[in-house]
């Protein structure tokens, strides 16, 4: 059964990948005749959307099988949660597609889904037993709804990104094109990290260090070759020739897994930059400029509305899942409906951020470019909650 | 600023009105010059208190301040940033230390020291965070009051026949020459087509008004009311008695009074269970019985339940949560040795939690009497035995061993972790450790909280409002035929693209030549 489940996950990944490729096929090409180009985009887009739908069904099967095998809803560790966020984003896109029939959004949502699923797979995939605090049906309800809300926010981010590519991506100079390019580079870092992790996993790389924390000897396992090692760490065993770190962290970075987390971050940054460099060498212009060509004929008012609509649909769902159900569950599990632990606080921050977005849009008329930047900012807040809070500021919720 | 509030149509409007209440014509010249009256459409030009012209009193100023959405956005953003800063380092509730004043500096250096000094380490309970939330609350109340009446008025009277200027100046608008003989047919086709799209359509002579989703305009207000209830309840929790939180430790086999109540809780059994072959806890459980006193003060069991994480015990207003479970030294087995013969005379169990001085144990034909007990033994500066706490961290006991018929016997010290053979080498008997008995101690959080139903209702109202406001929209289409020309104007409070597409779909079958968006 676990084998079959694994194949469904792989199937999902491939379907999302083919869907992305199919979307791209529709958009690229040097057709001067708008009519013909439109037909082509439609033909490929239809195929792509079907691939995405089948992919979502595959992932749903994967989730159900995992529930059957593990006996609990698969949102209890980093792999499971990020994979679910990916699922939610694709689902959200499909819903929006049937409301607005927009193919172009898919051309960007699907690659981001591929990135998310790849990123998820970089974390340990085994089923872990649930600690008592997580043993509740609320785990499924609360996290699912919160993730669905975030999936819609992700779609809003993508629509905002396309909007920005359309409006400012074509500018040669300026602050906005620069930041836009930065956003793309950061996305590439996720890709780079997933690729490096995938290779390291495929060859079974592992190195273990021993070092001291507060006078106790501890072990630290590296799943990626050490660019930077623990302070005064000793290699105790390694699966390959690359085992000595190039540097060691200074003494003040002494948390339990701090050095390996830093190592991972450095790998992500460098692999992302390297990917970016390669892309630059091939296309010989800014990435945002290239993407601008693809989206320049779109109706930007529609994109603006899409971004807003996704947030409007997501906001009540997020409120219910990430705040109200969270409070009910916290009250059941800990006897307090609100603890101000970092994860919770950042859910509140996300919510406040989007409510500021809504008020700005409504009363200050922040539509268009500003609104799109806010949608990007909201996604950054979600990612901070997902990554920084889990890895750096671990609270009661911390997965990994 | 605004002098003339009488419209050309003859209607007298209240001071401050921007669009005529009756026909919708822009009343002010500077407004008439703008190409679109979009901005005024939310309250259809109704006057709001906060925009009162002329001399303002201090109350007017405060009112304007709190009713401003700009201020609300600032308050929201400040709260957001401040809440984020509070997560840089763990809050005092989460640190493993009773001395935060040194903890932050030790752990996080200079930054940590300032974190503590600025009061950020316990900020969510601070007066200024409270003040910030209160200000959002006040703002919510005032902004809603400020707008609710103008909105009500704007929504109540929907005139079908609007001034041509009003229709032309809408964000979505269209005009077209029509054949006068086709007019009736066209209008009735339009009515039918719009009805098919679930619009409520009204007709007045040659004018149509199609409207749907009006109730969704109340969504934000209902949402805000829910938030007000929620915030108010959350802030009221500071009132004593509303929300009590306490903690009680109960050892297996023991009974403790539940703080702030007349009830007692007995721990019949508590244990932790691990997953097979894994170092992960599967379950913490306490089998508890609640006892209540009758008129004579005698205790009777009234409720029996296993407490698990995620399954608190509920009895009347009280809830008990499984918060902690630790094994503790419950008793020591001691054996009495006869030094002369080297023989063991027997063993006895000392239950540390139920010790009483002068307690006697029978060991073979001997009697052993407890003289003194120090749970957490130490010596003070005069070399006198003392106990540092009531926790059995380092129990020390003094016994007297009595042989049959004796009135007083040998004194023997037992101190955990010490070998006292040298001191007492003249004694006949020795008491040695034979084993330790552990018991589990459950930490139960005790709560009563009267605010929960209110929080719940607040949250529910908030959600209903959100759903109303976001999953429906208020759309209106005005159509008027005048002098062989059809004028169409439309307004929605959100999602303009969808509105335009809908109009296009309506027009297609009628047939009107309207192209507003690309399909
Ligand atoms: C955290 C607190 C708040 C939340 C979550 C919140 C939420 C919302 C939401 C969801 C909407 C609807 C937006 C839309 O339809 O796009 C809204 C509208 C609005 N909010 Fe708030 N709000 C908050 C605080 C405030 C405050 C303090 C004010 C006070 C000035 C305020 C004033 C308004 C106004 C005037 C509207 C427009 C209502 C209309 O359409 O007629 N909000 N709010």
mmCIF file of C-alpha atoms in Angstrom, chain A residues 47-256:
data_model
loop_
_atom_site.group_PDB
_atom_site.id
_atom_site.type_symbol
_atom_site.label_atom_id
_atom_site.label_comp_id
_atom_site.label_asym_id
_atom_site.label_seq_id
_atom_site.Cartn_x
_atom_site.Cartn_y
_atom_site.Cartn_z
ATOM 1 C CA UNK A 47 -4.921 20.160 -22.008
ATOM 2 C CA UNK A 48 -3.035 21.785 -19.163
ATOM 3 C CA UNK A 49 -6.107 22.409 -17.062
ATOM 4 C CA UNK A 50 -7.169 18.788 -17.473
ATOM 5 C CA UNK A 51 -3.743 17.613 -16.421
ATOM 6 C CA UNK A 52 -4.008 19.843 -13.373
ATOM 7 C CA UNK A 53 -7.417 18.430 -12.494
ATOM 8 C CA UNK A 54 -6.200 14.848 -12.812
ATOM 9 C CA UNK A 55 -3.170 15.839 -10.747
ATOM 10 C CA UNK A 56 -5.388 17.166 -7.968
ATOM 11 C CA UNK A 57 -7.379 13.940 -8.016
ATOM 12 C CA UNK A 58 -4.137 11.976 -7.754
ATOM 13 C CA UNK A 59 -3.027 14.062 -4.833
ATOM 14 C CA UNK A 60 -6.407 13.618 -3.163
ATOM 15 C CA UNK A 61 -5.971 9.855 -3.505
ATOM 16 C CA UNK A 62 -2.494 10.185 -2.045
ATOM 17 C CA UNK A 63 -3.874 12.115 0.924
ATOM 18 C CA UNK A 64 -6.670 9.627 1.525
ATOM 19 C CA UNK A 65 -4.256 6.693 1.402
ATOM 20 C CA UNK A 66 -1.983 8.422 3.833
ATOM 21 C CA UNK A 67 -4.887 8.971 6.199
ATOM 22 C CA UNK A 68 -5.723 5.271 5.981
ATOM 23 C CA UNK A 69 -2.149 4.176 6.587
ATOM 24 C CA UNK A 70 -1.279 6.567 9.374
ATOM 25 C CA UNK A 71 -4.675 6.967 10.974
ATOM 26 C CA UNK A 72 -4.443 10.732 11.063
ATOM 27 C CA UNK A 73 -4.768 13.632 8.678
ATOM 28 C CA UNK A 74 -1.466 14.287 6.899
ATOM 29 C CA UNK A 75 -0.759 17.812 8.044
ATOM 30 C CA UNK A 76 1.481 17.089 10.986
ATOM 31 C CA UNK A 77 4.970 17.649 9.673
ATOM 32 C CA UNK A 78 6.752 19.865 7.200
ATOM 33 C CA UNK A 79 6.505 17.505 4.223
ATOM 34 C CA UNK A 80 2.835 16.873 4.801
ATOM 35 C CA UNK A 81 1.963 20.486 5.375
ATOM 36 C CA UNK A 82 3.808 21.936 2.381
ATOM 37 C CA UNK A 83 2.432 19.192 0.136
ATOM 38 C CA UNK A 84 -1.029 20.049 1.388
ATOM 39 C CA UNK A 85 -0.462 23.737 0.743
ATOM 40 C CA UNK A 86 0.458 22.795 -2.821
ATOM 41 C CA UNK A 87 -2.761 20.780 -3.101
ATOM 42 C CA UNK A 88 -4.773 23.706 -1.744
ATOM 43 C CA UNK A 89 -3.197 26.128 -4.216
ATOM 44 C CA UNK A 90 -3.972 23.969 -7.233
ATOM 45 C CA UNK A 91 -7.499 23.394 -5.958
ATOM 46 C CA UNK A 92 -7.935 27.136 -5.443
ATOM 47 C CA UNK A 93 -6.715 27.773 -8.973
ATOM 48 C CA UNK A 94 -9.163 25.278 -10.419
ATOM 49 C CA UNK A 95 -12.031 26.949 -8.553
ATOM 50 C CA UNK A 96 -10.960 30.361 -9.856
ATOM 51 C CA UNK A 97 -10.565 28.890 -13.325
ATOM 52 C CA UNK A 98 -14.173 27.799 -13.388
ATOM 53 C CA UNK A 99 -15.260 31.247 -12.233
ATOM 54 C CA UNK A 100 -13.206 33.262 -14.692
ATOM 55 C CA UNK A 101 -11.960 30.775 -17.315
ATOM 56 C CA UNK A 102 -8.484 32.212 -17.179
ATOM 57 C CA UNK A 103 -5.747 29.990 -18.487
ATOM 58 C CA UNK A 104 -2.873 32.392 -17.956
ATOM 59 C CA UNK A 105 -3.076 32.119 -14.177
ATOM 60 C CA UNK A 106 -2.412 28.403 -14.523
ATOM 61 C CA UNK A 107 0.767 29.047 -16.453
ATOM 62 C CA UNK A 108 2.182 30.511 -13.256
ATOM 63 C CA UNK A 109 0.264 28.652 -10.556
ATOM 64 C CA UNK A 110 1.232 25.218 -11.830
ATOM 65 C CA UNK A 111 4.996 25.825 -11.856
ATOM 66 C CA UNK A 112 4.679 27.206 -8.331
ATOM 67 C CA UNK A 113 2.786 24.049 -7.374
ATOM 68 C CA UNK A 114 5.667 22.026 -8.807
ATOM 69 C CA UNK A 115 8.119 24.091 -6.765
ATOM 70 C CA UNK A 116 6.068 23.628 -3.592
ATOM 71 C CA UNK A 117 5.771 19.879 -4.066
ATOM 72 C CA UNK A 118 9.480 19.642 -4.807
ATOM 73 C CA UNK A 119 10.227 21.708 -1.741
ATOM 74 C CA UNK A 120 7.957 19.494 0.373
ATOM 75 C CA UNK A 121 9.766 16.390 -0.843
ATOM 76 C CA UNK A 122 13.049 17.752 0.444
ATOM 77 C CA UNK A 123 11.802 17.048 3.977
ATOM 78 C CA UNK A 124 11.596 13.593 5.549
ATOM 79 C CA UNK A 125 8.579 11.831 4.115
ATOM 80 C CA UNK A 126 8.089 9.048 6.610
ATOM 81 C CA UNK A 127 4.947 8.862 8.650
ATOM 82 C CA UNK A 128 5.621 9.990 12.174
ATOM 83 C CA UNK A 129 3.626 9.064 15.236
ATOM 84 C CA UNK A 130 1.494 11.867 16.606
ATOM 85 C CA UNK A 131 2.304 13.394 19.950
ATOM 86 C CA UNK A 132 -0.723 13.617 22.264
ATOM 87 C CA UNK A 133 -1.409 17.296 21.608
ATOM 88 C CA UNK A 134 -1.947 16.614 17.902
ATOM 89 C CA UNK A 135 -4.243 13.631 18.389
ATOM 90 C CA UNK A 136 -7.507 15.286 17.538
ATOM 91 C CA UNK A 137 -9.838 15.512 14.596
ATOM 92 C CA UNK A 138 -9.220 19.232 14.801
ATOM 93 C CA UNK A 139 -5.812 18.603 13.272
ATOM 94 C CA UNK A 140 -7.549 17.764 10.013
ATOM 95 C CA UNK A 141 -10.171 20.499 10.191
ATOM 96 C CA UNK A 142 -8.050 23.355 11.433
ATOM 97 C CA UNK A 143 -4.988 22.812 9.295
ATOM 98 C CA UNK A 144 -6.968 21.947 6.160
ATOM 99 C CA UNK A 145 -8.991 25.123 6.268
ATOM 100 C CA UNK A 146 -6.012 27.268 7.156
ATOM 101 C CA UNK A 147 -4.107 25.762 4.241
ATOM 102 C CA UNK A 148 -7.051 26.237 1.874
ATOM 103 C CA UNK A 149 -7.139 29.894 2.805
ATOM 104 C CA UNK A 150 -3.406 30.117 2.254
ATOM 105 C CA UNK A 151 -3.810 28.300 -1.066
ATOM 106 C CA UNK A 152 -6.187 31.029 -2.190
ATOM 107 C CA UNK A 153 -3.748 33.665 -0.969
ATOM 108 C CA UNK A 154 -1.084 31.891 -3.006
ATOM 109 C CA UNK A 155 -3.243 32.170 -6.115
ATOM 110 C CA UNK A 156 -3.751 35.853 -5.285
ATOM 111 C CA UNK A 157 0.017 36.217 -5.056
ATOM 112 C CA UNK A 158 0.454 34.596 -8.450
ATOM 113 C CA UNK A 159 -2.167 36.858 -10.015
ATOM 114 C CA UNK A 160 -0.456 39.837 -8.403
ATOM 115 C CA UNK A 161 2.880 38.672 -9.729
ATOM 116 C CA UNK A 162 1.511 38.396 -13.269
ATOM 117 C CA UNK A 163 -0.046 41.804 -12.861
ATOM 118 C CA UNK A 164 3.309 43.260 -11.893
ATOM 119 C CA UNK A 165 5.081 41.480 -14.731
ATOM 120 C CA UNK A 166 2.501 42.964 -17.045
ATOM 121 C CA UNK A 167 2.654 46.494 -15.657
ATOM 122 C CA UNK A 168 6.229 47.030 -14.512
ATOM 123 C CA UNK A 169 8.096 43.981 -15.817
ATOM 124 C CA UNK A 170 8.730 45.715 -19.099
ATOM 125 C CA UNK A 171 10.461 48.723 -17.591
ATOM 126 C CA UNK A 172 14.186 48.788 -18.124
ATOM 127 C CA UNK A 173 15.158 50.575 -14.955
ATOM 128 C CA UNK A 174 13.683 51.411 -11.597
ATOM 129 C CA UNK A 175 13.013 50.099 -8.168
ATOM 130 C CA UNK A 176 9.916 48.073 -8.982
ATOM 131 C CA UNK A 177 11.425 45.944 -11.762
ATOM 132 C CA UNK A 178 14.354 45.311 -9.439
ATOM 133 C CA UNK A 179 12.173 44.052 -6.605
ATOM 134 C CA UNK A 180 10.184 42.019 -9.068
ATOM 135 C CA UNK A 181 13.357 40.340 -10.223
ATOM 136 C CA UNK A 182 14.235 39.680 -6.578
ATOM 137 C CA UNK A 183 10.940 37.892 -6.056
ATOM 138 C CA UNK A 184 11.738 35.661 -9.004
ATOM 139 C CA UNK A 185 15.237 34.966 -7.707
ATOM 140 C CA UNK A 186 13.824 33.944 -4.328
ATOM 141 C CA UNK A 187 11.433 31.571 -6.071
ATOM 142 C CA UNK A 188 14.442 30.106 -7.853
ATOM 143 C CA UNK A 189 16.079 29.505 -4.481
ATOM 144 C CA UNK A 190 13.233 27.163 -3.593
ATOM 145 C CA UNK A 191 13.807 25.385 -6.885
ATOM 146 C CA UNK A 192 17.549 25.204 -6.282
ATOM 147 C CA UNK A 193 17.097 23.879 -2.781
ATOM 148 C CA UNK A 194 14.679 21.193 -3.953
ATOM 149 C CA UNK A 195 17.044 20.117 -6.697
ATOM 150 C CA UNK A 196 20.066 19.916 -4.443
ATOM 151 C CA UNK A 197 18.084 18.000 -1.827
ATOM 152 C CA UNK A 198 16.769 15.653 -4.450
ATOM 153 C CA UNK A 199 20.256 14.840 -5.696
ATOM 154 C CA UNK A 200 21.567 14.413 -2.154
ATOM 155 C CA UNK A 201 18.679 12.105 -1.303
ATOM 156 C CA UNK A 202 19.128 10.122 -4.488
ATOM 157 C CA UNK A 203 22.760 9.361 -3.700
ATOM 158 C CA UNK A 204 21.930 8.868 -0.035
ATOM 159 C CA UNK A 205 24.229 11.557 1.257
ATOM 160 C CA UNK A 206 24.608 11.903 5.007
ATOM 161 C CA UNK A 207 27.257 13.194 7.369
ATOM 162 C CA UNK A 208 27.068 13.204 11.131
ATOM 163 C CA UNK A 209 28.870 15.673 13.339
ATOM 164 C CA UNK A 210 29.382 15.541 17.044
ATOM 165 C CA UNK A 211 29.878 18.715 18.977
ATOM 166 C CA UNK A 212 29.183 20.248 22.346
ATOM 167 C CA UNK A 213 26.165 22.251 23.492
ATOM 168 C CA UNK A 214 26.243 23.542 27.060
ATOM 169 C CA UNK A 215 28.747 20.890 27.996
ATOM 170 C CA UNK A 216 26.744 18.013 26.504
ATOM 171 C CA UNK A 217 27.889 16.107 23.489
ATOM 172 C CA UNK A 218 25.277 16.104 20.734
ATOM 173 C CA UNK A 219 25.003 14.739 17.222
ATOM 174 C CA UNK A 220 23.955 16.717 14.214
ATOM 175 C CA UNK A 221 22.976 14.993 10.987
ATOM 176 C CA UNK A 222 23.593 16.772 7.689
ATOM 177 C CA UNK A 223 21.556 15.703 4.692
ATOM 178 C CA UNK A 224 23.432 18.125 2.439
ATOM 179 C CA UNK A 225 27.222 18.358 2.118
ATOM 180 C CA UNK A 226 28.534 20.699 4.775
ATOM 181 C CA UNK A 227 29.525 24.105 3.460
ATOM 182 C CA UNK A 228 29.469 25.261 7.017
ATOM 183 C CA UNK A 229 29.843 22.973 10.007
ATOM 184 C CA UNK A 230 28.987 23.173 13.711
ATOM 185 C CA UNK A 231 31.297 25.065 16.017
ATOM 186 C CA UNK A 232 34.201 22.742 16.829
ATOM 187 C CA UNK A 233 32.310 19.842 15.258
ATOM 188 C CA UNK A 234 33.883 16.473 14.601
ATOM 189 C CA UNK A 235 32.791 14.279 11.713
ATOM 190 C CA UNK A 236 31.710 11.001 13.243
ATOM 191 C CA UNK A 237 30.593 9.265 10.106
ATOM 192 C CA UNK A 238 29.876 10.136 6.529
ATOM 193 C CA UNK A 239 28.500 8.483 3.425
ATOM 194 C CA UNK A 240 30.827 10.144 0.984
ATOM 195 C CA UNK A 241 34.093 11.887 0.398
ATOM 196 C CA UNK A 242 32.762 15.346 1.040
ATOM 197 C CA UNK A 243 32.585 15.487 4.770
ATOM 198 C CA UNK A 244 34.778 18.316 5.945
ATOM 199 C CA UNK A 245 33.009 21.662 6.078
ATOM 200 C CA UNK A 246 34.549 24.644 4.324
ATOM 201 C CA UNK A 247 33.870 26.802 7.361
ATOM 202 C CA UNK A 248 32.609 26.384 10.871
ATOM 203 C CA UNK A 249 29.939 28.537 12.389
ATOM 204 C CA UNK A 250 31.070 31.032 15.026
ATOM 205 C CA UNK A 251 30.575 30.007 18.614
ATOM 206 C CA UNK A 252 27.400 32.004 19.194
ATOM 207 C CA UNK A 253 25.434 29.921 16.713
ATOM 208 C CA UNK A 254 24.974 27.036 19.044
ATOM 209 C CA UNK A 255 21.334 25.946 18.838
ATOM 210 C CA UNK A 256 20.546 22.295 18.523
#
